[in-house]
Amino acid sequence: MEKFNRSALQRPANYFKEQGLKLTGGGEWKNALCPFHDDSKPSLRVRLDTGSFKCMACGAHGGDVLAFHMQRHGLSFKQAAKDLGAWEAA
Ligand SMILES: [Zn+2]
């Protein structure tokens, strides 16, 4: 039985850093250059507790690092989960 193991996902702070995002700002929502459009000022807001992200310019958004990974790399849910080491095939 295959399944998605959410607890195996990286912590959002590590994940976003690994994806090359430079996070700034001191509040709940950090700012970063948006990788989903040609961004010249930090339009992307991300939360490090949940991995939620939302771009104020292009509208890209999602609720966790898995959603970010799917959109950024054009992957299906399963492919993204595998890529992030969060897919268990038992
Ligand atoms: Zn954007």
Short mmCIF file of C-alpha atoms and ligand atoms in Angstrom, two decimals:
data_model
loop_
_atom_site.label_atom_id
_atom_site.label_comp_id
_atom_site.label_asym_id
_atom_site.label_seq_id
_atom_site.Cartn_x
_atom_site.Cartn_y
_atom_site.Cartn_z
CA MET A 1 0.00 0.00 0.00
CA GLU A 2 1.43 3.35 -1.03
CA LYS A 3 0.75 6.47 0.87
CA PHE A 4 1.75 10.03 1.41
CA ASN A 5 3.57 10.60 4.68
CA ARG A 6 3.19 14.26 5.53
CA SER A 7 5.48 14.00 8.55
CA ALA A 8 8.39 13.12 6.25
CA LEU A 9 8.23 16.50 4.51
CA GLN A 10 11.06 18.89 5.23
CA ARG A 11 10.42 21.78 7.52
CA PRO A 12 9.32 24.76 5.43
CA ALA A 13 12.31 26.90 6.48
CA ASN A 14 14.74 24.27 5.18
CA TYR A 15 12.74 23.52 2.10
CA PHE A 16 12.40 27.11 0.92
CA LYS A 17 16.07 27.73 1.56
CA GLU A 18 16.98 24.67 -0.47
CA GLN A 19 14.78 25.96 -3.27
CA GLY A 20 16.90 29.10 -3.37
CA LEU A 21 14.45 31.50 -1.79
CA LYS A 22 15.92 34.33 0.23
CA LEU A 23 13.43 35.02 2.97
CA THR A 24 13.22 38.42 4.60
CA GLY A 25 10.92 40.04 7.09
CA GLY A 26 10.28 39.42 10.74
CA GLY A 27 6.58 38.61 10.93
CA GLU A 28 4.60 35.43 10.49
CA TRP A 29 4.76 35.85 6.74
CA LYS A 30 8.24 36.08 5.20
CA ASN A 31 8.91 37.80 1.91
CA ALA A 32 10.78 36.38 -1.06
CA LEU A 33 11.20 36.88 -4.78
CA CYS A 34 8.44 34.89 -6.44
CA PRO A 35 9.73 31.96 -8.55
CA PHE A 36 6.39 31.70 -10.37
CA HIS A 37 6.76 34.91 -12.34
CA ASP A 38 9.50 37.31 -13.31
CA ASP A 39 9.63 39.11 -9.99
CA SER A 40 11.67 42.25 -9.39
CA LYS A 41 10.64 42.93 -5.80
CA PRO A 42 9.70 40.33 -3.21
CA SER A 43 6.04 39.61 -3.98
CA LEU A 44 5.86 36.15 -2.48
CA ARG A 45 4.71 35.65 1.08
CA VAL A 46 5.48 32.38 2.83
CA ARG A 47 4.77 31.02 6.27
CA LEU A 48 7.44 28.95 7.94
CA ASP A 49 5.08 27.13 10.27
CA THR A 50 2.78 25.68 7.60
CA GLY A 51 4.65 26.23 4.35
CA SER A 52 1.72 28.25 2.99
CA PHE A 53 2.64 30.63 0.20
CA LYS A 54 0.93 33.35 -1.74
CA CYS A 55 2.17 35.73 -4.40
CA MET A 56 0.71 39.21 -4.26
CA ALA A 57 1.56 39.80 -7.94
CA CYS A 58 0.82 36.65 -9.95
CA GLY A 59 -1.59 34.93 -7.59
CA ALA A 60 0.38 31.68 -7.17
CA HIS A 61 -0.62 30.13 -3.88
CA GLY A 62 -0.82 26.91 -1.90
CA GLY A 63 -0.99 25.52 1.58
CA ASP A 64 2.27 23.63 2.06
CA VAL A 65 5.68 22.79 0.63
CA LEU A 66 4.18 19.92 -1.35
CA ALA A 67 1.90 22.33 -3.22
CA PHE A 68 4.87 24.63 -3.78
CA HIS A 69 6.96 21.77 -5.12
CA MET A 70 4.20 20.57 -7.48
CA GLN A 71 3.69 24.03 -8.94
CA ARG A 72 7.32 25.02 -9.13
CA HIS A 73 8.42 21.84 -10.88
CA GLY A 74 5.22 20.89 -12.70
CA LEU A 75 4.81 17.63 -10.82
CA SER A 76 1.81 15.55 -9.88
CA PHE A 77 0.98 15.09 -6.21
CA LYS A 78 2.61 11.65 -6.16
CA GLN A 79 5.73 12.74 -8.07
CA ALA A 80 6.20 15.71 -5.77
CA ALA A 81 5.72 13.57 -2.66
CA LYS A 82 8.29 11.07 -3.98
CA ASP A 83 10.70 13.84 -4.83
CA LEU A 84 10.42 15.17 -1.29
CA GLY A 85 10.89 11.74 0.26
CA ALA A 86 7.37 11.74 1.62
CA TRP A 87 5.94 8.87 -0.41
CA GLU A 88 5.92 5.48 1.23
CA ALA A 89 5.62 2.33 -0.79
CA ALA A 90 5.15 -0.52 1.65
ZN ZN B 1 4.38 35.53 -8.46
#
